Each structure stands twice: as C-alpha cells, then as structure tokens.
C-alpha cells in the first residue's frame, strides 16, 4: 500500500495530523504570510514588465545562480547561449557572404536590344514574346536565387551584349 505522504505535501499532512501546527518551528503565521505574498506579487509584476531580451537574460542568470544546466529557450545550454550572444555582439561587423543572387537587368543599349533578348532566352525558359516583354520592362529581375558562379557568368554574358546588370 502506498504511503499517504506521497500524495500529500508534508506540511499539509502534519497540519492534518497535529491539531496545533502553529507551534511547529517551520510554520508561518498570518502576519508573515502577508508580506511574503506582497513580495511575490511585486517580483511577479517586475518580471512581467521586462522586455523579451531582458527576460531571456534573467532566465539565463537565474539558471546559473541555481546551478542548473537547463537548456535555454533557443535549445542551447545556458553557457553556450551566453557565448553565442557575446559572439553575436562582436561579430556584427562581419557580413555573411551571399550565396544566392537575383539577376536584375537595369538597362540596355537600344542597338543591342535583340542580342539582349536572345541572351535572356538562353538562361530562362521563356519564349521570344515573353523574353521581349521582360526586356522591355527594364529594370526587371530576370532570375531569382541563382548561385554566385552562375549569376556572375550570366551577368558577364549580358554585359558583353550591351546590358547593364546588377546582382542583388
């Protein structure tokens, strides 16, 4: 048979068993309960007034003070999250190199319009009419999400035939 105390907290069990629990050394009187409740309400109000980043910092600090090694909300351990935050602050100067580019036809020489249309057709699956309409709508994005090497090759070919191309 399971113990009754496994389902009832120890203080509640003692209060139930002993008629005068106020004489116990760990019991709290009504006077002590009110300031404790006010203190907890004040702390709760202060925590709710924090911004999201302050709450994240607080939760990390709280875990560290308690000696817990619980992962933070980002899925990293608290020490790794703190290190990542420090690295992000120092690494803002570094710019991530883009790997995918959009090829934008900015303008073209009027004499080279036919050559530009033919070149646009070589790297897109457009027909003559669609390619002509696209070229006439300059500035227009010809292709999106192209790898760097391919984008540079296409831009070079378009520049050879008299177009001004921007990689975005």
PDB file of C-alpha atoms in Angstrom:
ATOM      1  CA  UNK A   1       0.000   0.000   0.000  1.00  0.00           C
ATOM      2  CA  UNK A   2       1.484   3.397  -0.968  1.00  0.00           C
ATOM      3  CA  UNK A   3       2.212   5.886   1.739  1.00  0.00           C
ATOM      4  CA  UNK A   4      -0.292   8.629   2.254  1.00  0.00           C
ATOM      5  CA  UNK A   5       2.507  11.205   2.418  1.00  0.00           C
ATOM      6  CA  UNK A   6       3.484  10.514  -1.203  1.00  0.00           C
ATOM      7  CA  UNK A   7       0.307  12.238  -2.372  1.00  0.00           C
ATOM      8  CA  UNK A   8       0.035  14.997   0.244  1.00  0.00           C
ATOM      9  CA  UNK A   9       2.788  17.568   0.862  1.00  0.00           C
ATOM     10  CA  UNK A  10       4.494  17.077   4.269  1.00  0.00           C
ATOM     11  CA  UNK A  11       3.304  20.373   5.782  1.00  0.00           C
ATOM     12  CA  UNK A  12      -0.301  19.670   4.856  1.00  0.00           C
ATOM     13  CA  UNK A  13      -0.016  16.180   6.285  1.00  0.00           C
ATOM     14  CA  UNK A  14       1.362  17.487   9.599  1.00  0.00           C
ATOM     15  CA  UNK A  15      -1.327  20.151   9.806  1.00  0.00           C
ATOM     16  CA  UNK A  16      -3.897  17.448   9.269  1.00  0.00           C
ATOM     17  CA  UNK A  17      -2.410  15.130  11.884  1.00  0.00           C
ATOM     18  CA  UNK A  18      -1.487  17.713  14.526  1.00  0.00           C
ATOM     19  CA  UNK A  19      -4.212  19.985  15.892  1.00  0.00           C
ATOM     20  CA  UNK A  20      -1.915  22.876  16.768  1.00  0.00           C
ATOM     21  CA  UNK A  21       0.514  23.320  13.898  1.00  0.00           C
ATOM     22  CA  UNK A  22       1.285  26.932  14.809  1.00  0.00           C
ATOM     23  CA  UNK A  23       3.694  25.692  17.461  1.00  0.00           C
ATOM     24  CA  UNK A  24       5.853  23.980  14.825  1.00  0.00           C
ATOM     25  CA  UNK A  25       9.156  25.745  14.082  1.00  0.00           C
ATOM     26  CA  UNK A  26       8.628  25.793  10.290  1.00  0.00           C
ATOM     27  CA  UNK A  27       5.050  27.062  10.234  1.00  0.00           C
ATOM     28  CA  UNK A  28       4.335  30.567   9.143  1.00  0.00           C
ATOM     29  CA  UNK A  29       1.816  32.763  10.877  1.00  0.00           C
ATOM     30  CA  UNK A  30      -0.732  35.022   9.206  1.00  0.00           C
ATOM     31  CA  UNK A  31       1.466  38.100   9.783  1.00  0.00           C
ATOM     32  CA  UNK A  32       4.405  36.528   7.930  1.00  0.00           C
ATOM     33  CA  UNK A  33       2.221  35.288   5.049  1.00  0.00           C
ATOM     34  CA  UNK A  34       1.002  38.740   4.024  1.00  0.00           C
ATOM     35  CA  UNK A  35       4.427  40.379   3.459  1.00  0.00           C
ATOM     36  CA  UNK A  36       5.580  37.233   1.649  1.00  0.00           C
ATOM     37  CA  UNK A  37       2.585  37.434  -0.674  1.00  0.00           C
ATOM     38  CA  UNK A  38       3.204  41.135  -1.308  1.00  0.00           C
ATOM     39  CA  UNK A  39       6.868  40.434  -2.048  1.00  0.00           C
ATOM     40  CA  UNK A  40       5.970  37.689  -4.522  1.00  0.00           C
ATOM     41  CA  UNK A  41       3.399  39.924  -6.220  1.00  0.00           C
ATOM     42  CA  UNK A  42       5.979  42.716  -6.513  1.00  0.00           C
ATOM     43  CA  UNK A  43       8.539  40.314  -8.037  1.00  0.00           C
ATOM     44  CA  UNK A  44       5.950  38.936 -10.444  1.00  0.00           C
ATOM     45  CA  UNK A  45       4.988  42.462 -11.547  1.00  0.00           C
ATOM     46  CA  UNK A  46       8.645  43.357 -12.118  1.00  0.00           C
ATOM     47  CA  UNK A  47       9.238  40.199 -14.155  1.00  0.00           C
ATOM     48  CA  UNK A  48       6.185  40.882 -16.300  1.00  0.00           C
ATOM     49  CA  UNK A  49       7.408  44.401 -17.045  1.00  0.00           C
ATOM     50  CA  UNK A  50      10.698  43.122 -18.552  1.00  0.00           C
ATOM     51  CA  UNK A  51      11.264  43.096 -22.296  1.00  0.00           C
ATOM     52  CA  UNK A  52      11.772  39.788 -24.120  1.00  0.00           C
ATOM     53  CA  UNK A  53      15.554  40.160 -24.241  1.00  0.00           C
ATOM     54  CA  UNK A  54      15.661  41.087 -20.533  1.00  0.00           C
ATOM     55  CA  UNK A  55      13.544  38.023 -19.717  1.00  0.00           C
ATOM     56  CA  UNK A  56      15.972  35.796 -21.645  1.00  0.00           C
ATOM     57  CA  UNK A  57      18.921  37.331 -19.792  1.00  0.00           C
ATOM     58  CA  UNK A  58      17.120  36.932 -16.479  1.00  0.00           C
ATOM     59  CA  UNK A  59      16.258  33.287 -17.102  1.00  0.00           C
ATOM     60  CA  UNK A  60      19.888  32.541 -18.003  1.00  0.00           C
ATOM     61  CA  UNK A  61      21.130  34.329 -14.884  1.00  0.00           C
ATOM     62  CA  UNK A  62      18.551  32.572 -12.704  1.00  0.00           C
ATOM     63  CA  UNK A  63      19.570  29.137 -14.021  1.00  0.00           C
ATOM     64  CA  UNK A  64      23.233  29.920 -13.432  1.00  0.00           C
ATOM     65  CA  UNK A  65      22.603  31.143  -9.876  1.00  0.00           C
ATOM     66  CA  UNK A  66      20.641  27.985  -9.067  1.00  0.00           C
ATOM     67  CA  UNK A  67      23.378  25.835 -10.576  1.00  0.00           C
ATOM     68  CA  UNK A  68      21.032  24.284 -13.122  1.00  0.00           C
ATOM     69  CA  UNK A  69      22.288  23.191 -16.512  1.00  0.00           C
ATOM     70  CA  UNK A  70      18.925  23.508 -18.267  1.00  0.00           C
ATOM     71  CA  UNK A  71      18.950  24.431 -21.955  1.00  0.00           C
ATOM     72  CA  UNK A  72      17.743  27.943 -22.725  1.00  0.00           C
ATOM     73  CA  UNK A  73      14.724  28.603 -24.933  1.00  0.00           C
ATOM     74  CA  UNK A  74      16.975  28.612 -28.018  1.00  0.00           C
ATOM     75  CA  UNK A  75      17.830  24.947 -27.403  1.00  0.00           C
ATOM     76  CA  UNK A  76      21.438  25.642 -26.382  1.00  0.00           C
ATOM     77  CA  UNK A  77      22.872  25.196 -22.903  1.00  0.00           C
ATOM     78  CA  UNK A  78      22.943  28.422 -20.914  1.00  0.00           C
ATOM     79  CA  UNK A  79      26.717  28.781 -21.230  1.00  0.00           C
ATOM     80  CA  UNK A  80      26.569  28.216 -24.993  1.00  0.00           C
ATOM     81  CA  UNK A  81      23.715  30.702 -25.328  1.00  0.00           C
ATOM     82  CA  UNK A  82      25.721  33.299 -23.402  1.00  0.00           C
ATOM     83  CA  UNK A  83      28.767  32.626 -25.571  1.00  0.00           C
ATOM     84  CA  UNK A  84      26.641  32.856 -28.702  1.00  0.00           C
ATOM     85  CA  UNK A  85      25.220  36.186 -27.541  1.00  0.00           C
ATOM     86  CA  UNK A  86      28.708  37.551 -26.884  1.00  0.00           C
ATOM     87  CA  UNK A  87      29.903  36.337 -30.274  1.00  0.00           C
ATOM     88  CA  UNK A  88      26.893  37.896 -31.993  1.00  0.00           C
ATOM     89  CA  UNK A  89      27.643  41.252 -30.398  1.00  0.00           C
ATOM     90  CA  UNK A  90      31.267  41.127 -31.513  1.00  0.00           C
ATOM     91  CA  UNK A  91      30.528  39.587 -34.907  1.00  0.00           C
ATOM     92  CA  UNK A  92      28.035  42.168 -36.127  1.00  0.00           C
ATOM     93  CA  UNK A  93      30.811  43.711 -38.187  1.00  0.00           C
ATOM     94  CA  UNK A  94      31.198  40.519 -40.181  1.00  0.00           C
ATOM     95  CA  UNK A  95      28.883  40.365 -43.156  1.00  0.00           C
ATOM     96  CA  UNK A  96      27.676  36.981 -44.291  1.00  0.00           C
ATOM     97  CA  UNK A  97      28.597  36.359 -47.879  1.00  0.00           C
ATOM     98  CA  UNK A  98      25.567  35.825 -50.058  1.00  0.00           C
ATOM     99  CA  UNK A  99      25.346  32.562 -51.933  1.00  0.00           C
ATOM    100  CA  UNK A 100      22.151  33.180 -53.907  1.00  0.00           C
ATOM    101  CA  UNK A 101      21.654  36.237 -56.091  1.00  0.00           C
ATOM    102  CA  UNK A 102      18.900  37.847 -58.120  1.00  0.00           C
ATOM    103  CA  UNK A 103      19.906  38.956 -61.606  1.00  0.00           C
ATOM    104  CA  UNK A 104      18.415  42.349 -62.367  1.00  0.00           C
ATOM    105  CA  UNK A 105      18.503  43.879 -65.835  1.00  0.00           C
ATOM    106  CA  UNK A 106      18.922  47.557 -65.066  1.00  0.00           C
ATOM    107  CA  UNK A 107      19.149  48.978 -68.599  1.00  0.00           C
ATOM    108  CA  UNK A 108      20.469  48.108 -72.044  1.00  0.00           C
ATOM    109  CA  UNK A 109      21.724  49.750 -75.203  1.00  0.00           C
ATOM    110  CA  UNK A 110      18.861  50.243 -77.664  1.00  0.00           C
ATOM    111  CA  UNK A 111      21.008  48.971 -80.551  1.00  0.00           C
ATOM    112  CA  UNK A 112      21.664  45.737 -78.653  1.00  0.00           C
ATOM    113  CA  UNK A 113      18.034  45.006 -77.754  1.00  0.00           C
ATOM    114  CA  UNK A 114      17.787  41.913 -79.977  1.00  0.00           C
ATOM    115  CA  UNK A 115      21.055  40.495 -78.611  1.00  0.00           C
ATOM    116  CA  UNK A 116      19.864  41.057 -75.038  1.00  0.00           C
ATOM    117  CA  UNK A 117      16.560  39.292 -75.788  1.00  0.00           C
ATOM    118  CA  UNK A 118      18.409  36.316 -77.286  1.00  0.00           C
ATOM    119  CA  UNK A 119      20.754  36.128 -74.301  1.00  0.00           C
ATOM    120  CA  UNK A 120      17.815  36.301 -71.851  1.00  0.00           C
ATOM    121  CA  UNK A 121      16.220  33.370 -73.671  1.00  0.00           C
ATOM    122  CA  UNK A 122      19.385  31.260 -73.259  1.00  0.00           C
ATOM    123  CA  UNK A 123      19.232  31.169 -69.445  1.00  0.00           C
ATOM    124  CA  UNK A 124      15.456  31.358 -68.979  1.00  0.00           C
ATOM    125  CA  UNK A 125      12.770  29.056 -70.311  1.00  0.00           C
ATOM    126  CA  UNK A 126      10.900  31.950 -71.925  1.00  0.00           C
ATOM    127  CA  UNK A 127       9.661  32.159 -75.464  1.00  0.00           C
ATOM    128  CA  UNK A 128      10.576  35.023 -77.777  1.00  0.00           C
ATOM    129  CA  UNK A 129       7.478  37.075 -76.932  1.00  0.00           C
ATOM    130  CA  UNK A 130       7.849  36.661 -73.151  1.00  0.00           C
ATOM    131  CA  UNK A 131      11.576  37.443 -73.255  1.00  0.00           C
ATOM    132  CA  UNK A 132      10.914  40.583 -75.347  1.00  0.00           C
ATOM    133  CA  UNK A 133       8.222  41.776 -72.916  1.00  0.00           C
ATOM    134  CA  UNK A 134      10.510  41.157 -69.962  1.00  0.00           C
ATOM    135  CA  UNK A 135      13.426  43.059 -71.517  1.00  0.00           C
ATOM    136  CA  UNK A 136      11.150  45.985 -72.386  1.00  0.00           C
ATOM    137  CA  UNK A 137      10.046  46.261 -68.720  1.00  0.00           C
ATOM    138  CA  UNK A 138      13.543  47.255 -67.525  1.00  0.00           C
ATOM    139  CA  UNK A 139      14.514  47.494 -64.731  1.00  0.00           C
ATOM    140  CA  UNK A 140      13.358  43.934 -64.100  1.00  0.00           C
ATOM    141  CA  UNK A 141      14.607  40.894 -62.208  1.00  0.00           C
ATOM    142  CA  UNK A 142      15.385  38.242 -64.771  1.00  0.00           C
ATOM    143  CA  UNK A 143      16.155  35.330 -62.462  1.00  0.00           C
ATOM    144  CA  UNK A 144      15.987  34.811 -58.694  1.00  0.00           C
ATOM    145  CA  UNK A 145      18.046  32.680 -56.312  1.00  0.00           C
ATOM    146  CA  UNK A 146      20.923  31.952 -58.680  1.00  0.00           C
ATOM    147  CA  UNK A 147      24.225  30.612 -57.246  1.00  0.00           C
ATOM    148  CA  UNK A 148      27.090  33.105 -57.243  1.00  0.00           C
ATOM    149  CA  UNK A 149      29.167  31.485 -60.004  1.00  0.00           C
ATOM    150  CA  UNK A 150      26.225  31.109 -62.356  1.00  0.00           C
ATOM    151  CA  UNK A 151      24.999  34.652 -61.635  1.00  0.00           C
ATOM    152  CA  UNK A 152      28.414  36.117 -62.421  1.00  0.00           C
ATOM    153  CA  UNK A 153      28.608  34.152 -65.691  1.00  0.00           C
ATOM    154  CA  UNK A 154      25.147  35.321 -66.793  1.00  0.00           C
ATOM    155  CA  UNK A 155      25.959  38.924 -65.835  1.00  0.00           C
ATOM    156  CA  UNK A 156      29.193  38.789 -67.836  1.00  0.00           C
ATOM    157  CA  UNK A 157      27.363  37.486 -70.936  1.00  0.00           C
ATOM    158  CA  UNK A 158      24.687  40.183 -70.660  1.00  0.00           C
ATOM    159  CA  UNK A 159      27.322  42.896 -70.243  1.00  0.00           C
ATOM    160  CA  UNK A 160      29.100  41.632 -73.378  1.00  0.00           C
ATOM    161  CA  UNK A 161      25.960  42.200 -75.466  1.00  0.00           C
ATOM    162  CA  UNK A 162      25.395  45.726 -74.097  1.00  0.00           C
ATOM    163  CA  UNK A 163      23.227  45.370 -70.989  1.00  0.00           C
ATOM    164  CA  UNK A 164      23.718  46.823 -67.536  1.00  0.00           C
ATOM    165  CA  UNK A 165      23.186  44.072 -64.934  1.00  0.00           C
ATOM    166  CA  UNK A 166      23.014  44.279 -61.147  1.00  0.00           C
ATOM    167  CA  UNK A 167      23.397  41.265 -58.844  1.00  0.00           C
ATOM    168  CA  UNK A 168      21.226  41.653 -55.760  1.00  0.00           C
TER     169      UNK A 168
END
